[in-house]
Amino acid sequence: MRRKRTLAGTAALGLALALGLAACGSDGGSDASGSAGEEQGGFTPPDIPMKESLGDMEGEVNILAWPYYAEDGTADPAADWVTDYEKDTGCQANVKYFKTSDEAVSLMKSGDWDVVSASGDATLRLIASGDVAPVNTDLVPNYADVQPFLKDRLWNSVDGQMYGIPHGWGANLLMWRTDKVDPAPTSWASVFEPDSPYAGKITAYDSPIYIADAALYLMNTQPDLGIKNPYALDADQLAKAVEVLKTQKAEVGEYWSDYLAHIQSFTNGDSVIGTTWQSNANALTAADVPVEAILPDEGSTGWIDTWMVAADSPHSNCAYAWLDHIVSPKTQAALTEYYGEAPANAKACGFTSDKSFCDTYHAADAAYVEKIWYWTTPISDCLDGRTDVQCTDYGDWTQAWTEVKG
């Protein structure tokens, strides 16, 4: 039914940095979520060869995925996008679900997994550590139908070379109980400004990546800080974001990562305003809980998942077959509708059972996408193009988040 993930990341970026993670940054383009190639500049990843052609299927593939991304109908007969893959390819799908991005990064180092569905706060770490290989998109026919605005971006490519196949995405929305919050909020200021009338009933996402939400708030309220990208913060900018979050903590009733607990909190009124996902809002509305969720005018953070192939996968042919299958129109329609996210494949919208699904999730709305700053791993070389200062990395953010939470 919804994003069944818990992204309370806690690991530092030290290994990736030790392996030479050095991004050249962007040229300061206007694209909110950033793009690769000329705008990103890219960093120099380890020299991992890219697969040049497909061969015989190896008979199995080991899949590391977010929960519900590789269902075979066992848990729910309505959720099965694995059986057809196995029948068509002869590849047995061996699936393990992970709960956090940090867990996925750690598991990929074992060498036991062929493919992984990595979020934007994990992808650059996997690339920099040499755990994943560049992806030859010519070997993934359905990649041609992936929305152009999801290709060659900061979180899935380096210098124009794709390192994965976009899967599904969404924005972090502002939600409130319409019977308890008045007037209706229009800005993230409603959860970050001090002395809120809803103190103790505000909810915030429980992860170091939530620092970017505070940074985005500062981008719009304190432009003199010079924040141009909420994932590119120097030490002073990070300190300011931490100040905002510490002030907010006094008014937060719940830090959430469990979507079911989040829904229950809004259902019983323990939470009345805060960050959410579209599917959580849909579930509450379906249960007649009076909520509304919006993407504020100043934009928001968001997430997109990318299927990546292990650098030394012993089942790379089955892995590439999985990439093509999971991004095919019918599979995308079934999976993303069940899961609650916008599909990457533009043709998927023709196969959803709910014909308004793609409109609800803004699947083809490029203007909507431009308001989203997708989760991207913070790294020491500034992603906003600055070269006269060192930016803070994911390790710094993890330490800062610990300081915020106390």
Tab-separated table of C-alpha atoms in Angstrom, residues 50-341:
chain	number	residue	atom	x	y	z
A	50	MET	CA	30.681	-1.858	-18.060
A	51	LYS	CA	28.918	-4.886	-19.503
A	52	GLU	CA	29.129	-4.776	-23.299
A	53	SER	CA	26.752	-7.565	-24.362
A	54	LEU	CA	24.280	-10.090	-23.010
A	55	GLY	CA	24.956	-13.810	-22.813
A	56	ASP	CA	23.154	-16.896	-21.586
A	57	MET	CA	21.080	-16.561	-18.431
A	58	GLU	CA	22.831	-17.997	-15.375
A	59	GLY	CA	19.717	-19.481	-13.785
A	60	GLU	CA	19.414	-17.223	-10.758
A	61	VAL	CA	19.775	-13.672	-9.540
A	62	ASN	CA	20.234	-12.353	-6.005
A	63	ILE	CA	18.107	-9.263	-5.436
A	64	LEU	CA	18.567	-6.760	-2.596
A	65	ALA	CA	15.509	-4.544	-2.414
A	66	TRP	CA	13.304	-2.222	-0.452
A	67	PRO	CA	10.319	-4.138	0.975
A	68	TYR	CA	7.633	-5.012	-1.602
A	69	TYR	CA	9.881	-4.232	-4.581
A	70	ALA	CA	10.270	-7.909	-5.540
A	71	GLU	CA	7.032	-9.670	-4.655
A	72	ASP	CA	6.107	-13.098	-6.037
A	73	GLY	CA	2.528	-13.321	-4.758
A	74	THR	CA	3.395	-15.271	-1.616
A	75	ALA	CA	2.488	-12.515	0.843
A	76	ASP	CA	-0.355	-11.115	-1.269
A	77	PRO	CA	-1.717	-12.719	-4.460
A	78	ALA	CA	-2.356	-9.224	-5.805
A	79	ALA	CA	1.357	-8.451	-5.592
A	80	ASP	CA	3.361	-10.548	-8.025
A	81	TRP	CA	5.881	-9.082	-10.449
A	82	VAL	CA	8.498	-11.820	-10.010
A	83	THR	CA	6.788	-14.962	-11.331
A	84	ASP	CA	6.622	-13.749	-14.940
A	85	TYR	CA	10.276	-12.721	-14.782
A	86	GLU	CA	11.271	-16.211	-13.629
A	87	LYS	CA	9.158	-17.879	-16.319
A	88	ASP	CA	10.435	-15.644	-19.103
A	89	THR	CA	14.123	-15.804	-18.201
A	90	GLY	CA	14.640	-19.059	-16.314
A	91	CYS	CA	16.319	-17.012	-13.585
A	92	GLN	CA	15.318	-17.874	-10.028
A	93	ALA	CA	14.873	-14.642	-8.048
A	94	ASN	CA	16.442	-14.848	-4.581
A	95	VAL	CA	15.229	-11.795	-2.686
A	96	LYS	CA	16.322	-10.111	0.523
A	97	TYR	CA	14.615	-6.967	1.778
A	98	PHE	CA	16.515	-4.279	3.670
A	99	LYS	CA	15.164	-1.622	6.018
A	100	THR	CA	17.567	1.297	5.606
A	101	SER	CA	19.903	2.707	2.974
A	102	ASP	CA	22.846	2.125	5.290
A	103	GLU	CA	21.906	-1.535	5.593
A	104	ALA	CA	21.800	-1.801	1.796
A	105	VAL	CA	25.242	-0.216	1.443
A	106	SER	CA	26.665	-2.598	4.027
A	107	LEU	CA	25.088	-5.687	2.464
A	108	MET	CA	26.357	-4.798	-1.003
A	109	LYS	CA	29.917	-4.978	0.301
A	110	SER	CA	29.465	-8.688	0.981
A	111	GLY	CA	29.475	-9.501	-2.727
A	112	ASP	CA	26.424	-11.738	-2.278
A	113	TRP	CA	24.002	-9.594	-4.276
A	114	ASP	CA	23.637	-8.979	-8.008
A	115	VAL	CA	21.259	-6.016	-8.016
A	116	VAL	CA	20.082	-3.456	-5.480
A	117	SER	CA	17.301	-0.861	-5.415
A	118	ALA	CA	19.287	2.058	-4.011
A	119	SER	CA	17.877	5.392	-2.909
A	120	GLY	CA	19.634	8.662	-3.627
A	121	ASP	CA	21.275	8.762	-0.209
A	122	ALA	CA	23.054	5.486	-1.042
A	123	THR	CA	23.823	5.564	-4.767
A	124	LEU	CA	26.928	7.757	-4.716
A	125	ARG	CA	28.337	5.752	-1.824
A	126	LEU	CA	27.915	2.542	-3.825
A	127	ILE	CA	29.497	4.080	-6.922
A	128	ALA	CA	32.434	5.578	-5.038
A	129	SER	CA	33.206	2.387	-3.164
A	130	GLY	CA	33.307	0.382	-6.406
A	131	ASP	CA	30.456	-1.884	-5.329
A	132	VAL	CA	28.346	-1.197	-8.424
A	133	ALA	CA	29.198	-1.012	-12.109
A	134	PRO	CA	28.212	1.503	-14.778
A	135	VAL	CA	25.070	0.325	-16.524
A	136	ASN	CA	24.894	-0.176	-20.285
A	137	THR	CA	21.420	1.199	-20.965
A	138	ASP	CA	21.527	-0.188	-24.520
A	139	LEU	CA	21.115	-3.612	-22.915
A	140	VAL	CA	17.916	-2.500	-21.142
A	141	PRO	CA	15.356	-1.911	-23.937
A	142	ASN	CA	12.659	-0.504	-21.613
A	143	TYR	CA	15.053	2.235	-20.499
A	144	ALA	CA	14.070	4.102	-23.662
A	145	ASP	CA	10.641	4.780	-22.146
A	146	VAL	CA	11.909	6.074	-18.803
A	147	GLN	CA	10.901	9.683	-18.262
A	148	PRO	CA	13.685	11.967	-19.600
A	149	PHE	CA	13.663	14.037	-16.413
A	150	LEU	CA	14.852	10.993	-14.462
A	151	LYS	CA	17.882	10.231	-16.608
A	152	ASP	CA	21.467	11.453	-16.123
A	153	ARG	CA	20.909	12.989	-12.726
A	154	LEU	CA	23.146	13.667	-9.731
A	155	TRP	CA	22.121	10.530	-7.885
A	156	ASN	CA	22.249	7.972	-10.726
A	157	SER	CA	25.086	8.993	-13.029
A	158	VAL	CA	28.598	10.399	-13.178
A	159	ASP	CA	29.700	12.597	-16.076
A	160	GLY	CA	26.816	11.395	-18.230
A	161	GLN	CA	27.394	7.691	-17.530
A	162	MET	CA	24.367	6.007	-15.979
A	163	TYR	CA	24.997	3.749	-12.997
A	164	GLY	CA	21.476	2.429	-12.738
A	165	ILE	CA	17.922	2.369	-14.019
A	166	PRO	CA	15.363	4.745	-12.429
A	167	HIS	CA	12.529	2.886	-10.744
A	168	GLY	CA	9.960	5.006	-8.854
A	169	TRP	CA	9.843	8.332	-7.092
A	170	GLY	CA	7.896	10.755	-4.933
A	171	ALA	CA	8.009	14.002	-2.995
A	172	ASN	CA	8.064	14.555	0.739
A	173	LEU	CA	4.813	16.452	1.268
A	174	LEU	CA	3.402	18.760	3.923
A	175	MET	CA	0.294	17.180	5.495
A	176	TRP	CA	-2.124	18.402	8.149
A	177	ARG	CA	-5.401	17.487	9.819
A	178	THR	CA	-7.927	19.859	8.267
A	179	ASP	CA	-10.147	19.678	11.367
A	180	LYS	CA	-7.350	20.701	13.710
A	181	VAL	CA	-5.081	23.044	11.739
A	182	ASP	CA	-6.448	26.444	10.740
A	183	PRO	CA	-5.626	28.313	8.609
A	184	ALA	CA	-4.383	25.808	6.074
A	185	PRO	CA	-0.578	25.979	5.813
A	186	THR	CA	1.113	26.862	2.521
A	187	SER	CA	4.778	26.696	3.495
A	188	TRP	CA	7.288	24.569	5.376
A	189	ALA	CA	7.489	27.491	7.786
A	190	SER	CA	4.493	25.906	9.518
A	191	VAL	CA	6.724	23.110	10.873
A	192	PHE	CA	10.011	24.983	11.293
A	193	GLU	CA	9.077	28.351	12.782
A	194	PRO	CA	9.293	28.512	16.602
A	195	ASP	CA	6.322	28.898	18.933
A	196	SER	CA	3.968	26.876	16.782
A	197	PRO	CA	0.382	26.583	18.017
A	198	TYR	CA	0.724	22.877	17.203
A	199	ALA	CA	3.775	22.237	19.387
A	200	GLY	CA	3.924	18.619	20.476
A	201	LYS	CA	1.844	17.492	17.502
A	202	ILE	CA	4.359	18.171	14.720
A	203	THR	CA	5.955	15.194	13.002
A	204	ALA	CA	9.333	15.052	11.234
A	205	TYR	CA	11.155	12.359	9.293
A	206	ASP	CA	13.707	10.384	11.298
A	207	SER	CA	16.913	10.347	9.252
A	208	PRO	CA	20.081	12.403	8.783
A	209	ILE	CA	18.826	13.174	5.270
A	210	TYR	CA	16.061	15.257	6.908
A	211	ILE	CA	18.728	17.907	7.452
A	212	ALA	CA	18.160	18.775	3.796
A	213	ASP	CA	14.568	19.761	4.651
A	214	ALA	CA	15.872	22.315	7.145
A	215	ALA	CA	18.430	23.499	4.581
A	216	LEU	CA	15.676	23.964	1.999
A	217	TYR	CA	13.724	26.009	4.521
A	218	LEU	CA	16.789	28.205	5.077
A	219	MET	CA	17.302	28.582	1.310
A	220	ASN	CA	13.933	30.313	1.159
A	221	THR	CA	13.981	32.244	4.430
A	222	GLN	CA	17.654	33.221	4.823
A	223	PRO	CA	19.092	33.612	1.305
A	224	ASP	CA	22.095	35.455	2.734
A	225	LEU	CA	23.388	32.063	3.940
A	226	GLY	CA	24.141	31.251	0.324
A	227	ILE	CA	22.599	27.777	0.277
A	228	LYS	CA	22.034	26.805	-3.365
A	229	ASN	CA	21.589	23.074	-2.946
A	230	PRO	CA	20.238	21.549	0.306
A	231	TYR	CA	22.692	18.638	-0.036
A	232	ALA	CA	25.714	20.963	-0.420
A	233	LEU	CA	26.282	22.550	2.977
A	234	ASP	CA	29.539	23.924	4.277
A	235	ALA	CA	30.210	23.756	8.009
A	236	ASP	CA	28.545	27.094	8.759
A	237	GLN	CA	25.470	26.236	6.692
A	238	LEU	CA	25.169	22.837	8.365
A	239	ALA	CA	25.398	24.517	11.760
A	240	LYS	CA	22.521	26.828	10.815
A	241	ALA	CA	20.417	23.873	9.685
A	242	VAL	CA	21.148	22.124	12.977
A	243	GLU	CA	19.995	25.236	14.852
A	244	VAL	CA	16.685	25.087	12.980
A	245	LEU	CA	16.279	21.408	13.772
A	246	LYS	CA	17.128	21.854	17.449
A	247	THR	CA	14.516	24.590	17.701
A	248	GLN	CA	12.038	22.350	15.921
A	249	LYS	CA	12.777	19.416	18.245
A	250	ALA	CA	11.098	21.214	21.135
A	251	GLU	CA	7.871	21.181	19.115
A	252	VAL	CA	8.110	17.740	17.490
A	253	GLY	CA	5.851	15.109	18.962
A	254	GLU	CA	7.130	12.279	16.786
A	255	TYR	CA	10.099	11.490	14.578
A	256	TRP	CA	8.823	8.824	12.237
A	257	SER	CA	10.249	6.260	9.876
A	258	ASP	CA	7.543	3.599	10.193
A	259	TYR	CA	4.776	4.560	7.767
A	260	LEU	CA	2.122	2.586	9.685
A	261	ALA	CA	2.952	4.347	12.950
A	262	HIS	CA	2.860	7.658	11.086
A	263	ILE	CA	-0.608	6.940	9.719
A	264	GLN	CA	-1.848	5.862	13.148
A	265	SER	CA	-0.465	9.016	14.739
A	266	PHE	CA	-2.485	11.204	12.356
A	267	THR	CA	-5.511	8.949	12.759
A	268	ASN	CA	-5.669	9.348	16.523
A	269	GLY	CA	-4.660	13.028	16.467
A	270	ASP	CA	-1.293	12.656	18.198
A	271	SER	CA	0.164	14.316	15.097
A	272	VAL	CA	-1.671	17.052	13.212
A	273	ILE	CA	0.957	18.497	10.870
A	274	GLY	CA	4.272	17.474	9.357
A	275	THR	CA	6.067	15.749	6.536
A	276	THR	CA	4.500	12.755	4.783
A	277	TRP	CA	4.319	10.726	1.580
A	278	GLN	CA	1.462	10.780	-0.909
A	279	SER	CA	0.515	7.189	-0.142
A	280	ASN	CA	0.234	7.908	3.584
A	281	ALA	CA	-2.119	10.767	2.779
A	282	ASN	CA	-4.110	8.489	0.458
A	283	ALA	CA	-4.425	5.831	3.158
A	284	LEU	CA	-5.674	8.379	5.675
A	285	THR	CA	-8.167	9.849	3.229
A	286	ALA	CA	-9.447	6.363	2.387
A	287	ALA	CA	-9.989	5.813	6.127
A	288	ASP	CA	-11.981	9.073	6.335
A	289	VAL	CA	-9.321	10.867	8.343
A	290	PRO	CA	-9.573	14.551	7.343
A	291	VAL	CA	-6.117	15.367	5.985
A	292	GLU	CA	-4.702	17.352	3.117
A	293	ALA	CA	-1.191	17.131	1.659
A	294	ILE	CA	0.563	19.576	-0.634
A	295	LEU	CA	3.901	20.274	-2.251
A	296	PRO	CA	4.550	23.811	-0.950
A	297	ASP	CA	5.477	26.525	-3.425
A	298	GLU	CA	9.075	26.594	-2.180
A	299	GLY	CA	9.447	22.965	-3.221
A	300	SER	CA	10.476	19.957	-1.182
A	301	THR	CA	12.898	17.119	-0.821
A	302	GLY	CA	11.998	13.776	-2.328
A	303	TRP	CA	13.227	10.297	-3.172
A	304	ILE	CA	13.870	8.167	-6.192
A	305	ASP	CA	15.137	4.608	-6.266
A	306	THR	CA	17.627	3.276	-8.794
A	307	TRP	CA	18.295	-0.358	-9.708
A	308	MET	CA	22.053	-0.895	-9.760
A	309	VAL	CA	24.178	-3.928	-10.739
A	310	ALA	CA	26.977	-5.257	-8.525
A	311	ALA	CA	30.455	-4.620	-9.876
A	312	ASP	CA	31.393	-8.297	-9.854
A	313	SER	CA	27.967	-9.891	-10.257
A	314	PRO	CA	28.285	-13.590	-11.216
A	315	HIS	CA	24.749	-13.441	-12.619
A	316	SER	CA	24.965	-10.247	-14.636
A	317	ASN	CA	22.809	-11.523	-17.517
A	318	CYS	CA	19.963	-12.377	-15.157
A	319	ALA	CA	20.622	-9.050	-13.419
A	320	TYR	CA	20.199	-7.087	-16.652
A	321	ALA	CA	17.077	-9.113	-17.450
A	322	TRP	CA	15.733	-8.086	-14.036
A	323	LEU	CA	16.466	-4.404	-14.733
A	324	ASP	CA	14.550	-4.591	-18.002
A	325	HIS	CA	11.657	-6.483	-16.432
A	326	ILE	CA	11.276	-4.245	-13.391
A	327	VAL	CA	11.153	-1.104	-15.536
A	328	SER	CA	8.762	-2.581	-18.135
A	329	PRO	CA	5.384	-0.800	-18.422
A	330	LYS	CA	3.117	-3.519	-16.979
A	331	THR	CA	5.481	-4.365	-14.141
A	332	GLN	CA	5.948	-0.711	-13.296
A	333	ALA	CA	2.193	-0.173	-13.282
A	334	ALA	CA	1.528	-3.099	-10.935
A	335	LEU	CA	4.427	-2.430	-8.569
A	336	THR	CA	4.205	1.334	-8.202
A	337	GLU	CA	0.426	1.325	-7.856
A	338	TYR	CA	0.629	-1.299	-5.117
A	339	TYR	CA	3.582	0.397	-3.459
A	340	GLY	CA	2.499	4.013	-3.786
A	341	GLU	CA	4.964	5.945	-5.937
